[in-house]
CSV table of C-alpha atoms and ligand atoms in Angstrom, one decimal:
chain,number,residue,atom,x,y,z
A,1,UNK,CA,6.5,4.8,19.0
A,2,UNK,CA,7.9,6.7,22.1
A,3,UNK,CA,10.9,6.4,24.2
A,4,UNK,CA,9.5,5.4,28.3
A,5,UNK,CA,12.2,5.6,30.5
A,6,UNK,CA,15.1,5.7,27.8
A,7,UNK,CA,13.5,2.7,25.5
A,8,UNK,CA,11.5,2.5,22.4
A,9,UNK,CA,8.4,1.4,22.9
A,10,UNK,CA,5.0,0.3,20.5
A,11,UNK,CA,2.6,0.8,21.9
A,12,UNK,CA,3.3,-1.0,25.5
A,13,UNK,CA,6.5,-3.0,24.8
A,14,UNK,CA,9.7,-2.5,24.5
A,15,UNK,CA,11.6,-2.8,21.5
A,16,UNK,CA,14.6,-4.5,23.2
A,17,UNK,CA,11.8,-7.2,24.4
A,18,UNK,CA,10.5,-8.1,21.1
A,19,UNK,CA,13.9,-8.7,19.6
A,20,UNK,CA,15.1,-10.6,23.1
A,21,UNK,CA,11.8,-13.1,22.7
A,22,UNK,CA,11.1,-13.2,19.1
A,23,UNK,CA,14.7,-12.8,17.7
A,24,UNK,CA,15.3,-10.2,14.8
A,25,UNK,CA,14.4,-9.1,11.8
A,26,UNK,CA,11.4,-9.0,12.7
A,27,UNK,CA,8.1,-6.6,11.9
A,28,UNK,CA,5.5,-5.2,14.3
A,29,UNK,CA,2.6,-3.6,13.6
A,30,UNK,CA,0.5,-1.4,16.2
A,31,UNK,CA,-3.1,-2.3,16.2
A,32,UNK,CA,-3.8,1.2,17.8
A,33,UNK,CA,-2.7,3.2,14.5
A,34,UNK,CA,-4.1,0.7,12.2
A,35,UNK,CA,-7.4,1.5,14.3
A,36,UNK,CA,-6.7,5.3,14.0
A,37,UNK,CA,-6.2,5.1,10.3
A,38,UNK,CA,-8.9,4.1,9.5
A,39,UNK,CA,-11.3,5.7,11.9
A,40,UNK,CA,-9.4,8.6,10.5
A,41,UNK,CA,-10.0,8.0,6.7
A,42,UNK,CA,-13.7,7.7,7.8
A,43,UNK,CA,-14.1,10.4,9.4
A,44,UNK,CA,-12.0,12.5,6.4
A,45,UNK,CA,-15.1,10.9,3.6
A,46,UNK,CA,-17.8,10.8,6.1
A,47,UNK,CA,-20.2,13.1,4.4
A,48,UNK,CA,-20.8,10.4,1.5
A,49,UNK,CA,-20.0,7.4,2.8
A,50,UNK,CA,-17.2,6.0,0.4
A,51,UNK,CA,-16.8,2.2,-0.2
A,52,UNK,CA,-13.0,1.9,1.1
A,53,UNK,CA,-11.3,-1.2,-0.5
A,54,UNK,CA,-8.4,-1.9,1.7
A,55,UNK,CA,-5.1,-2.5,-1.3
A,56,UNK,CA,-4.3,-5.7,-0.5
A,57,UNK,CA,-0.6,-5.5,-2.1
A,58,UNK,CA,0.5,-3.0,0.3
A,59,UNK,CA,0.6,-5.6,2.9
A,60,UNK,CA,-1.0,-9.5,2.3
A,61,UNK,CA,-0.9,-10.5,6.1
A,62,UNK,CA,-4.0,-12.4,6.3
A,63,UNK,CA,-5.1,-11.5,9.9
A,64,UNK,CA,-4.2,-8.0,9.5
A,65,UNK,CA,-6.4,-7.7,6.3
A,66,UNK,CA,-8.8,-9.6,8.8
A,67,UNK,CA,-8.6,-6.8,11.7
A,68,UNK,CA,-9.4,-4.1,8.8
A,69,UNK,CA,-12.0,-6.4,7.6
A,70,UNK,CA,-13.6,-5.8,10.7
A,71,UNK,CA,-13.7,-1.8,10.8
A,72,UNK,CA,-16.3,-2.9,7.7
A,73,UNK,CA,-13.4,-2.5,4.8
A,74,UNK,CA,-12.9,-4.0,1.7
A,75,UNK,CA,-10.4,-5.2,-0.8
A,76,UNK,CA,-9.1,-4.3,-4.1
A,77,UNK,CA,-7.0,-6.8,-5.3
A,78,UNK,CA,-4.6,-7.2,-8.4
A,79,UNK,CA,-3.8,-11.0,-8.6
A,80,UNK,CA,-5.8,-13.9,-8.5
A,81,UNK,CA,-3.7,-14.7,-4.9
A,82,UNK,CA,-4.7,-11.6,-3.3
A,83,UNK,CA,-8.7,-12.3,-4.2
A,84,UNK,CA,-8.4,-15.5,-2.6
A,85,UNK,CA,-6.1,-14.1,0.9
A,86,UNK,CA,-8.7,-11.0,0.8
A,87,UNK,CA,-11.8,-14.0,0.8
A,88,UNK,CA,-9.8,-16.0,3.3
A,89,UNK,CA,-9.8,-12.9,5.4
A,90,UNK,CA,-13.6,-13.0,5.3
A,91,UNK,CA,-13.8,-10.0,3.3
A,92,UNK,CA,-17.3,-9.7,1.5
A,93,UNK,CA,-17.2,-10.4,-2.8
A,94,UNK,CA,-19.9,-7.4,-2.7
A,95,UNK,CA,-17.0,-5.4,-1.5
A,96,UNK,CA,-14.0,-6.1,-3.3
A,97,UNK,CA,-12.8,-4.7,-6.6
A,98,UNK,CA,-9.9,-6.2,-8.6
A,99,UNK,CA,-7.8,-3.8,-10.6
A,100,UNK,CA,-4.7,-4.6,-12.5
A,101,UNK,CA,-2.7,-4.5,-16.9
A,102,UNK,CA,-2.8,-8.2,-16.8
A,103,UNK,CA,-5.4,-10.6,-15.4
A,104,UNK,CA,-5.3,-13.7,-17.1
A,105,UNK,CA,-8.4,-15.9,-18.2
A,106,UNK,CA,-8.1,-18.2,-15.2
A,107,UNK,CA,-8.3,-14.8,-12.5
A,108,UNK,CA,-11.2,-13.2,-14.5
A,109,UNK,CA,-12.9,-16.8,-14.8
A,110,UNK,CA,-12.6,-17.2,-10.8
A,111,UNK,CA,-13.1,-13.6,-9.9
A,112,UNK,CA,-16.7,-14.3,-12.1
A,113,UNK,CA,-17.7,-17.2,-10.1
A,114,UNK,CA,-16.7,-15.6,-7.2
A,115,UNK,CA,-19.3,-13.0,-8.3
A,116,UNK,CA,-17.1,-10.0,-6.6
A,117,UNK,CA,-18.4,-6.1,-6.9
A,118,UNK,CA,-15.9,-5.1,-9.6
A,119,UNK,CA,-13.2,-6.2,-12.2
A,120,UNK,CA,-12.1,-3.3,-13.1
A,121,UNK,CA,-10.6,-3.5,-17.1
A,122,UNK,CA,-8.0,-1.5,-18.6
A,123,UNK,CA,-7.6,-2.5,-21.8
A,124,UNK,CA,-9.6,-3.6,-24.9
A,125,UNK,CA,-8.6,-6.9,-25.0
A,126,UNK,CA,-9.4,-7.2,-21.4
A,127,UNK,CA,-12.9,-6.5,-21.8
A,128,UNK,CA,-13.2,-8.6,-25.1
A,129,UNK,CA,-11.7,-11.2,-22.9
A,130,UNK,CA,-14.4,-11.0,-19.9
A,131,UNK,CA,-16.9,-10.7,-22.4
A,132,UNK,CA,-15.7,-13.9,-23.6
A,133,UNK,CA,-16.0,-16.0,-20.7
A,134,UNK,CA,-18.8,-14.3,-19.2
A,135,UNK,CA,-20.8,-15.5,-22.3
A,136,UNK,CA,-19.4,-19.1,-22.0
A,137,UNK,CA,-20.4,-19.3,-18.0
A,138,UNK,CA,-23.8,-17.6,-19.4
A,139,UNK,CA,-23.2,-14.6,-16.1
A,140,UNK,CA,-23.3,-11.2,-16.2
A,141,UNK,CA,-20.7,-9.8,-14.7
A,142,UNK,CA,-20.1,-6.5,-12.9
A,143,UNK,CA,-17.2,-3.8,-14.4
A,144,UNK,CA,-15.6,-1.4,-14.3
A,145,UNK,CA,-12.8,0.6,-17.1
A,146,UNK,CA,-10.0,2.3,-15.5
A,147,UNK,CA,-9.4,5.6,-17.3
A,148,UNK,CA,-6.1,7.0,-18.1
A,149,UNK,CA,-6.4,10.6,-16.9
A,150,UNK,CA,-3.1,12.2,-18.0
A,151,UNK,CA,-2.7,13.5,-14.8
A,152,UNK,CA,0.9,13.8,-12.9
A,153,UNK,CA,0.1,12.8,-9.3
A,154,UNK,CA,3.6,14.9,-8.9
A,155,UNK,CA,5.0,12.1,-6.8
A,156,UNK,CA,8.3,9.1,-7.6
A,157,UNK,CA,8.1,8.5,-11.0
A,158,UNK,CA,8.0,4.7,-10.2
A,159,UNK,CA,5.0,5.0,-8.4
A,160,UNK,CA,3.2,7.4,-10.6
A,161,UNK,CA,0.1,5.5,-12.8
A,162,UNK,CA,-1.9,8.0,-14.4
A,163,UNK,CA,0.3,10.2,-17.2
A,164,UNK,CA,-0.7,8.6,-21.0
A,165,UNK,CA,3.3,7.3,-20.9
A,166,UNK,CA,2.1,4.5,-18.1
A,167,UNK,CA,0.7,1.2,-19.0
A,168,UNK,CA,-2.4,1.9,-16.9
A,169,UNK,CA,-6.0,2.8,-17.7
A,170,UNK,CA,-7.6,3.4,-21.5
A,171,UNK,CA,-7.4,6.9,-22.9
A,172,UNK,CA,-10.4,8.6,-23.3
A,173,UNK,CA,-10.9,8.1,-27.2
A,174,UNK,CA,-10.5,3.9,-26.2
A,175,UNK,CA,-13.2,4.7,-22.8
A,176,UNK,CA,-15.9,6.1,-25.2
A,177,UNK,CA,-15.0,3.1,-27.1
A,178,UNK,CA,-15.6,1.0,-24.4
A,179,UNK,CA,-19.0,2.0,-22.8
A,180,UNK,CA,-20.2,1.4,-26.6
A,181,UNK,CA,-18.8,-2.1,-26.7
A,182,UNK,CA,-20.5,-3.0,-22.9
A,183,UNK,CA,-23.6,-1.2,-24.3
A,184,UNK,CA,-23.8,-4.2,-27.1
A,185,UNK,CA,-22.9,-6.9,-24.6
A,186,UNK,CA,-25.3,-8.9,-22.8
A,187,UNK,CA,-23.3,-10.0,-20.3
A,188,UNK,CA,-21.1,-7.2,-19.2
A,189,UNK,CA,-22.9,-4.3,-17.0
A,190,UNK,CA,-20.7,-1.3,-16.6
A,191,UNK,CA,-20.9,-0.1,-13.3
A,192,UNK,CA,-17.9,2.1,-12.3
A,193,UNK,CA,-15.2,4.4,-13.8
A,194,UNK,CA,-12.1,4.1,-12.3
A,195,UNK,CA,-9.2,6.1,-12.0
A,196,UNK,CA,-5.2,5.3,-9.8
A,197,UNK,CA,-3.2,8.2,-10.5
A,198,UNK,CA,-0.3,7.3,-8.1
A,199,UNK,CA,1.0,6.4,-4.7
A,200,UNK,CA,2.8,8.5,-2.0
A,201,UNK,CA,0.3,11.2,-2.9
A,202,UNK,CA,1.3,14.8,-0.3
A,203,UNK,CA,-0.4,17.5,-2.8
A,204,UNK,CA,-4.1,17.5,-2.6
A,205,UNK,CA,-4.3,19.5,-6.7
A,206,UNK,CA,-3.5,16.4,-8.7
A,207,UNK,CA,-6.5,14.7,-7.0
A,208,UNK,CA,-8.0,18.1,-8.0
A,209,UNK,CA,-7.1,18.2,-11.6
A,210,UNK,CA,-8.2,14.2,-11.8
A,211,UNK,CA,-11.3,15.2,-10.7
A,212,UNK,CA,-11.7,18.0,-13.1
A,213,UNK,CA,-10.8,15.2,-16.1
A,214,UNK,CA,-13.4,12.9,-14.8
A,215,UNK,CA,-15.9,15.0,-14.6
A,216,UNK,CA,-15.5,16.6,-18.2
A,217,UNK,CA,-15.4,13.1,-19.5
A,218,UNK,CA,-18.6,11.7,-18.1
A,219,UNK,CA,-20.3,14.7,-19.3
A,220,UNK,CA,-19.2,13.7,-22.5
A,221,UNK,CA,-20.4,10.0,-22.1
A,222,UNK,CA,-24.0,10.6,-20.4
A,223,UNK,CA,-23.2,7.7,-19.2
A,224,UNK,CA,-24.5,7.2,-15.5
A,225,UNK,CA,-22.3,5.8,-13.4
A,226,UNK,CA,-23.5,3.5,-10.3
A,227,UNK,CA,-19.7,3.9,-9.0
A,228,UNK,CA,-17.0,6.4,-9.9
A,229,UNK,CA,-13.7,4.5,-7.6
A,230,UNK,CA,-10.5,6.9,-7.2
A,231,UNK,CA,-8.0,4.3,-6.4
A,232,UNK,CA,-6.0,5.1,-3.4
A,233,UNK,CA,-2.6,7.1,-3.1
A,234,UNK,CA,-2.9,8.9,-0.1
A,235,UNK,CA,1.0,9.8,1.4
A,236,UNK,CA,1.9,9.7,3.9
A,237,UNK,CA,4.9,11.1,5.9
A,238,UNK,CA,7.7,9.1,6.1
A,239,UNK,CA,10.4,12.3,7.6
A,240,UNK,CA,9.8,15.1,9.8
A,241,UNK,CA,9.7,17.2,6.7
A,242,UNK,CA,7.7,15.6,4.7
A,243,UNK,CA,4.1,18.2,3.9
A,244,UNK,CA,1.1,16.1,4.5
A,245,UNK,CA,-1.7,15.9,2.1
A,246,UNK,CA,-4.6,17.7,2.8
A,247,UNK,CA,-7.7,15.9,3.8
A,248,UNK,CA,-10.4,18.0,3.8
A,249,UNK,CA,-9.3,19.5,0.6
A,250,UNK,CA,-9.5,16.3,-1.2
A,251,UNK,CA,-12.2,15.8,0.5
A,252,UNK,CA,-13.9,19.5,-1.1
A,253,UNK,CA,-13.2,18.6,-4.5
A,254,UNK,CA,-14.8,15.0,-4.1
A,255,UNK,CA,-18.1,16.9,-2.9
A,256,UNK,CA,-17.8,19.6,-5.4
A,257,UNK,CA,-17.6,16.9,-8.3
A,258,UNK,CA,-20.6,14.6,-6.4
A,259,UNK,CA,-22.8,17.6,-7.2
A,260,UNK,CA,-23.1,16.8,-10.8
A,261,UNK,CA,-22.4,13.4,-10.7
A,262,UNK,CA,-24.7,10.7,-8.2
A,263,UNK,CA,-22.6,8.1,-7.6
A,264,UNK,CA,-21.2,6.3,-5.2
A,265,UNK,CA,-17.3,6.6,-4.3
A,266,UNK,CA,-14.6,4.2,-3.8
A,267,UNK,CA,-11.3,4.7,-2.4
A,268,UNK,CA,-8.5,1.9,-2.5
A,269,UNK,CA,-6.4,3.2,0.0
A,270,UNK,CA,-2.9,1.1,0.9
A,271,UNK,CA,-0.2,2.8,2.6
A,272,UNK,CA,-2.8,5.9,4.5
A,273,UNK,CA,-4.2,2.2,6.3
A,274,UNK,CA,-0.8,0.3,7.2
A,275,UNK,CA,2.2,2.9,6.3
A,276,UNK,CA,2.7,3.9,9.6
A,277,UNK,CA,1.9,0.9,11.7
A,278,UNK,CA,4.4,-0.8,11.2
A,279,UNK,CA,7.7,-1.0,12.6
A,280,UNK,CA,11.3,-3.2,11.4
A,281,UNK,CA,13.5,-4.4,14.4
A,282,UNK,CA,16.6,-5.0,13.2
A,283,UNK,CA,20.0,-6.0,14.9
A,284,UNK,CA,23.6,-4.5,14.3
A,285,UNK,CA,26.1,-7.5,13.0
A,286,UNK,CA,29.0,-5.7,12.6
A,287,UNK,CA,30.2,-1.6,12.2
A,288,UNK,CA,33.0,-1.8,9.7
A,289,UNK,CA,34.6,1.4,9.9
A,290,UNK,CA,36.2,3.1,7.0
A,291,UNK,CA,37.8,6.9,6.4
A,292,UNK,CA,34.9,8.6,5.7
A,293,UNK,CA,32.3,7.1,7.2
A,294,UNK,CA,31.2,4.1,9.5
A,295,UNK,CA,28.8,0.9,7.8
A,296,UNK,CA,26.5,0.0,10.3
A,297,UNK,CA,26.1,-3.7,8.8
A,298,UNK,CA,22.3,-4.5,10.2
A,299,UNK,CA,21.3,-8.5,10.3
A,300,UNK,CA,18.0,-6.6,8.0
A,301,UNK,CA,18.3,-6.1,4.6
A,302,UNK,CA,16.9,-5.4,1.3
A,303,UNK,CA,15.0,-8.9,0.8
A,304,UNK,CA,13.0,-8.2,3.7
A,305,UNK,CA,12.2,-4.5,3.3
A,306,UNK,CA,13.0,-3.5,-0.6
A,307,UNK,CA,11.8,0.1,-0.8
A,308,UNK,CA,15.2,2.1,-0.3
A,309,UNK,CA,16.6,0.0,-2.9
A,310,UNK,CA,13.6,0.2,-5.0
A,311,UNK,CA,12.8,3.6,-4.9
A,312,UNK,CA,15.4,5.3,-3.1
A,313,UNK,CA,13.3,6.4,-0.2
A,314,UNK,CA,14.3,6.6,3.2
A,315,UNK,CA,12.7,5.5,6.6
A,316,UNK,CA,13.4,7.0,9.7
A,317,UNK,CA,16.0,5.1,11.8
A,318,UNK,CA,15.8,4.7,15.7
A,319,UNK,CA,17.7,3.6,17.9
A,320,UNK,CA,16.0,0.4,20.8
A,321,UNK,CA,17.6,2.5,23.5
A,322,UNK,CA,17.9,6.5,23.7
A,323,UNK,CA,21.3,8.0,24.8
A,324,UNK,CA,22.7,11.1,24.6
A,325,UNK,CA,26.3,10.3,23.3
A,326,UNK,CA,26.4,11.4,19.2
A,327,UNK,CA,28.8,10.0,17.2
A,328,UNK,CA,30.9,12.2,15.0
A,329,UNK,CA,31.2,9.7,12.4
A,330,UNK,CA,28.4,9.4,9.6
A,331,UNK,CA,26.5,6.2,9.8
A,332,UNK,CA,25.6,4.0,6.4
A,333,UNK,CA,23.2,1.9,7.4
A,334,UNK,CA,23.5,-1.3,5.2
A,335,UNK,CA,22.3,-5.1,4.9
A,336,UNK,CA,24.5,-8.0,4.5
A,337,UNK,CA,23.6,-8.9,1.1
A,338,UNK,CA,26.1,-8.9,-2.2
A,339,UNK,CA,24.5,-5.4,-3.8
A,340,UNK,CA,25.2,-2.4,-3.3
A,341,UNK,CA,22.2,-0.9,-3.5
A,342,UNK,CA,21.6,-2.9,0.0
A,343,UNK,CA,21.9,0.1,2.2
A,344,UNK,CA,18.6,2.1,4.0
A,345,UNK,CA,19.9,5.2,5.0
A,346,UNK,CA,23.2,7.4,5.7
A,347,UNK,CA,22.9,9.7,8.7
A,348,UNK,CA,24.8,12.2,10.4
A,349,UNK,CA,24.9,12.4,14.2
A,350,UNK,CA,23.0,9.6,14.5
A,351,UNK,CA,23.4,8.8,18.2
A,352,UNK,CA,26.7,6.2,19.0
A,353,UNK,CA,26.0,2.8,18.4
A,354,UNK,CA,27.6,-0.2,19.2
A,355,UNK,CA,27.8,-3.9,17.7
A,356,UNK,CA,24.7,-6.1,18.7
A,357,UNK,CA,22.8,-2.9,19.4
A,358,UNK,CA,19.4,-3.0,17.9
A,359,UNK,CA,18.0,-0.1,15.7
A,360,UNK,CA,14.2,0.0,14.5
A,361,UNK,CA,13.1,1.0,10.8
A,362,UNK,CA,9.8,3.3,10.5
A,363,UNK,CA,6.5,3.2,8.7
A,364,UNK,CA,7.3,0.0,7.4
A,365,UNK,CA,3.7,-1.3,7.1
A,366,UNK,CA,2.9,-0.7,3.5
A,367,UNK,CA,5.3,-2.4,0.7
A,368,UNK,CA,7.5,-3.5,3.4
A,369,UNK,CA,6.8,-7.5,4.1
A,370,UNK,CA,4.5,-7.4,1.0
A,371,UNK,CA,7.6,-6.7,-1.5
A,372,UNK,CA,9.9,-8.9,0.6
A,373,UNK,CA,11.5,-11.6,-1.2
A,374,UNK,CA,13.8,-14.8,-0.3
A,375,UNK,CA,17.2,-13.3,-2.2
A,376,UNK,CA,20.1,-15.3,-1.0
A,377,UNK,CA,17.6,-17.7,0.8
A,378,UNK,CA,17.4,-15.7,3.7
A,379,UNK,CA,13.8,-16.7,5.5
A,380,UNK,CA,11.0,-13.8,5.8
A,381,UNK,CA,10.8,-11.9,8.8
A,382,UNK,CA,8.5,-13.1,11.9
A,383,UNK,CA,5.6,-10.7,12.0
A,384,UNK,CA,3.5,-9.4,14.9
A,385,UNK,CA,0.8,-7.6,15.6
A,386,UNK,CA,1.1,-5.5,19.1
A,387,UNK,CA,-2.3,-4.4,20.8
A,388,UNK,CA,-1.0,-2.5,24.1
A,389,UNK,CA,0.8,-5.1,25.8
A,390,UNK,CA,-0.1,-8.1,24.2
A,391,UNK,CA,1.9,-9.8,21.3
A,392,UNK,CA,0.4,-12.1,18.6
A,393,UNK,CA,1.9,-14.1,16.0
A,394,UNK,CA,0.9,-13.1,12.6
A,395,UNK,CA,3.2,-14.8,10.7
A,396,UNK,CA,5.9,-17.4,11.8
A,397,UNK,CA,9.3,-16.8,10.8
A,398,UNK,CA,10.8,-18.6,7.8
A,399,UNK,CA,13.0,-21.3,8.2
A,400,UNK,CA,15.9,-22.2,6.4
A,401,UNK,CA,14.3,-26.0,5.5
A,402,UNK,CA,10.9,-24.2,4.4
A,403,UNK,CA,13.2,-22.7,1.3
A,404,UNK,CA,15.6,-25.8,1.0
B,501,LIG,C1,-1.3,0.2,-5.6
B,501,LIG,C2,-2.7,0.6,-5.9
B,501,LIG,C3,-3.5,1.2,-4.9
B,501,LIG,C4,-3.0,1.5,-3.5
B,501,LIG,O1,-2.1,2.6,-3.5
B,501,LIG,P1,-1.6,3.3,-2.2
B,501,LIG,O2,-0.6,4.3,-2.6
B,501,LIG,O3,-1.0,2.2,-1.3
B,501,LIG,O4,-2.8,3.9,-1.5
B,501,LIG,C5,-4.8,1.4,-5.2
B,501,LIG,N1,-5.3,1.1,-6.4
B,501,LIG,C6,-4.6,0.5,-7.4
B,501,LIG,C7,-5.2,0.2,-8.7
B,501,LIG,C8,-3.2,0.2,-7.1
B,501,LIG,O5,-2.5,-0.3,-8.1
């Protein structure tokens, strides 16, 4: 995202374009950082080759989950409706791994027959339950138990997974357990440990500590592990102030613990792959002024991107076309819909803006479209994937008789 002669561009088109052909809200996504992402992430891991499973949930766009397919990806999934998008994508069963509290019968009998690398249990009554109708269909089936590590990932407490308070992962005590039960079974072959401790991840030492946790605890087991998956988490920064996390620090403690351990790593990285590519164009309705400050009442709102009113996060706020006038009043930036925690952001000396201006909404591309919903029966966002200048449809835009 740059500004050429006064305009925002991605990659080679012009905001103000987009919106003029394609009408508004609408999300874009920029091939070229979805392509440096990932080459990225590579590159980070390189020395041991991880398996990296692509999070489906951060954003379900089938032919964007096909274009990561293609940079040799995979998929972890957590419903029985993101195995089937990640399959429609073309991604290989060898290389996905489906995570999740709650899979029901029907998802753990299909994810079976689909014969995919991993379902990864985290419960006791999970893995009784795949037991159960991996004896019936006479297969073997490949698993995994997610372990509980009791480690604060230090980031939102919504997004935080691993402290013993969450509902995810066994405890140790119940992972011993485990391994004792799939020893007895003849139809489950433990495979992998695996461990999520959070999203939006900057701080490189609760990877660290997690690390440290796993590593005692298989040195408990004896158990050899043919995989050892970390989840994903990986932040990224969404404000100029925002620390980044460190790379090649993770990456030192991953080595570090690969020493005693032979296995092979997983990653199940969302947001690090699609935060940043993608971009929300949105229009302004109306700017209802008021004492203290002016509402800038955009035609985007939280059905279509969620997170601020989710989490209370911000993104970044541009405006389609750069000038130099500031205003003096403070801007709330809010959507048309009847809550009030429909708002994105409040700025100060946010350039001037004027009605039917347009504004774009940053690093969008993870849990942006994916948590989007149809409150009020608005219709989803058009979505679009840009490759320097050329355009493609990813998604048509909702129409009001596709909800009636
Ligand atoms: C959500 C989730 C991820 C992806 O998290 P990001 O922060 O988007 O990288 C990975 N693994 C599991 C089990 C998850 O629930």
């Amino acid at each position: 995202m740059k500004y050429i002669n006064k305009k925002l561009t991605i990659e080679r088109v012009s905001v103000q374009n987009i919106a003029n052909k394609y009408g508004t809200p609408t999300y874009c996504y920029s091939y070229k950082k979805l392509n440096n992402n990932i080459n990225n992430f590579k590159k980070s891991f390189r020395s041991f080759a991880p398996l990296i499973c692509f999070a489906v949930k951060s954003n379900t766009n089938v032919d964007l989950i096909r274009e990561i397919k293609k940079f040799g990806l995979g998929a972890d999934v957590v419903s029985i409706g993101e195995l089937m998008m990640a399959l429609k994508a073309g991604i290989s069963p060898k290389k996905i791994v489906f995570s999740g509290v709650g899979k029901t019968s029907n998802e753990i009998s299909y994810a079976i027959d689909k014969k995919i690398l991993l379902i990864n249990a985290e419960s006791k009554s999970e893995i009784i339950e795949i037991h159960r109708i991996a004896k019936l269909k006479k297969k073997g089936v490949q698993i995994g138990i997610r372990l509980n590590p009791n480690t604060d990932a230090k980031t939102l407490s919504q997004i935080s997974t691993g402290k013993k308070e969450n509902k995810f992962g066994v405890n140790e005590k119940t992972f011993f357990e485990l391994i004792n039960y799939c020893k007895n079974s003849n139809y489950l072959e433990l495979k992998c440990l695996s461990v999520h401790i959070g999203s939006q991840i900057l701080d490189h030492k609760p990877y660290e500590k997690m690390l440290n946790v796993i590593d005692r605890i298989i040195k408990k087991t004896n158990y050899q592990f043919e995989f050892i998956d970390l989840g994903g988490g990986m932040g990224i920064s969404y404000n100029d102030n925002d620390k980044k996390l460190d790379y090649k620090k993770y990456n030192l403690a991953i080595k570090k613990f690969l020493k005693n351990h032979k296995s092979k790593i997983i990653f199940e990285p969302g947001r690090s792959i699609v935060g940043n590519t993608g971009t929300l164009i949105s229009k302004i309705i109306y700017i209802k002024k008021s004492e203290r400050k002016n509402f800038i009442i955009l035609d985007a709102a939280m059905n279509d991107l969620l997170r601020p009113a989710l989490y209370g996060t911000t993104h970044k706020m541009l405006p389609s076309i750069k000038t130099n006038k500031k205003s003096k009043k403070v801007y709330e930036f809010v959507g048309p819909i009847c809550e009030s925690t429909d708002k994105f952001t409040t700025l100060k000396n946010f350039q001037e803006l004027k009605e039917k201006d347009l504004v774009a909404m940053c690093d969008v591309g993870a849990y942006g479209m994916s948590l989007s919903s149809n409150y009020n029966v608005r219709p989803k966002p058009v979505e679009l994937l840009i490759k320097g200048s050329k355009i493609k449809i990813i998604r048509k835009r909702q129409k009001h008789k596709d909800l009636m």
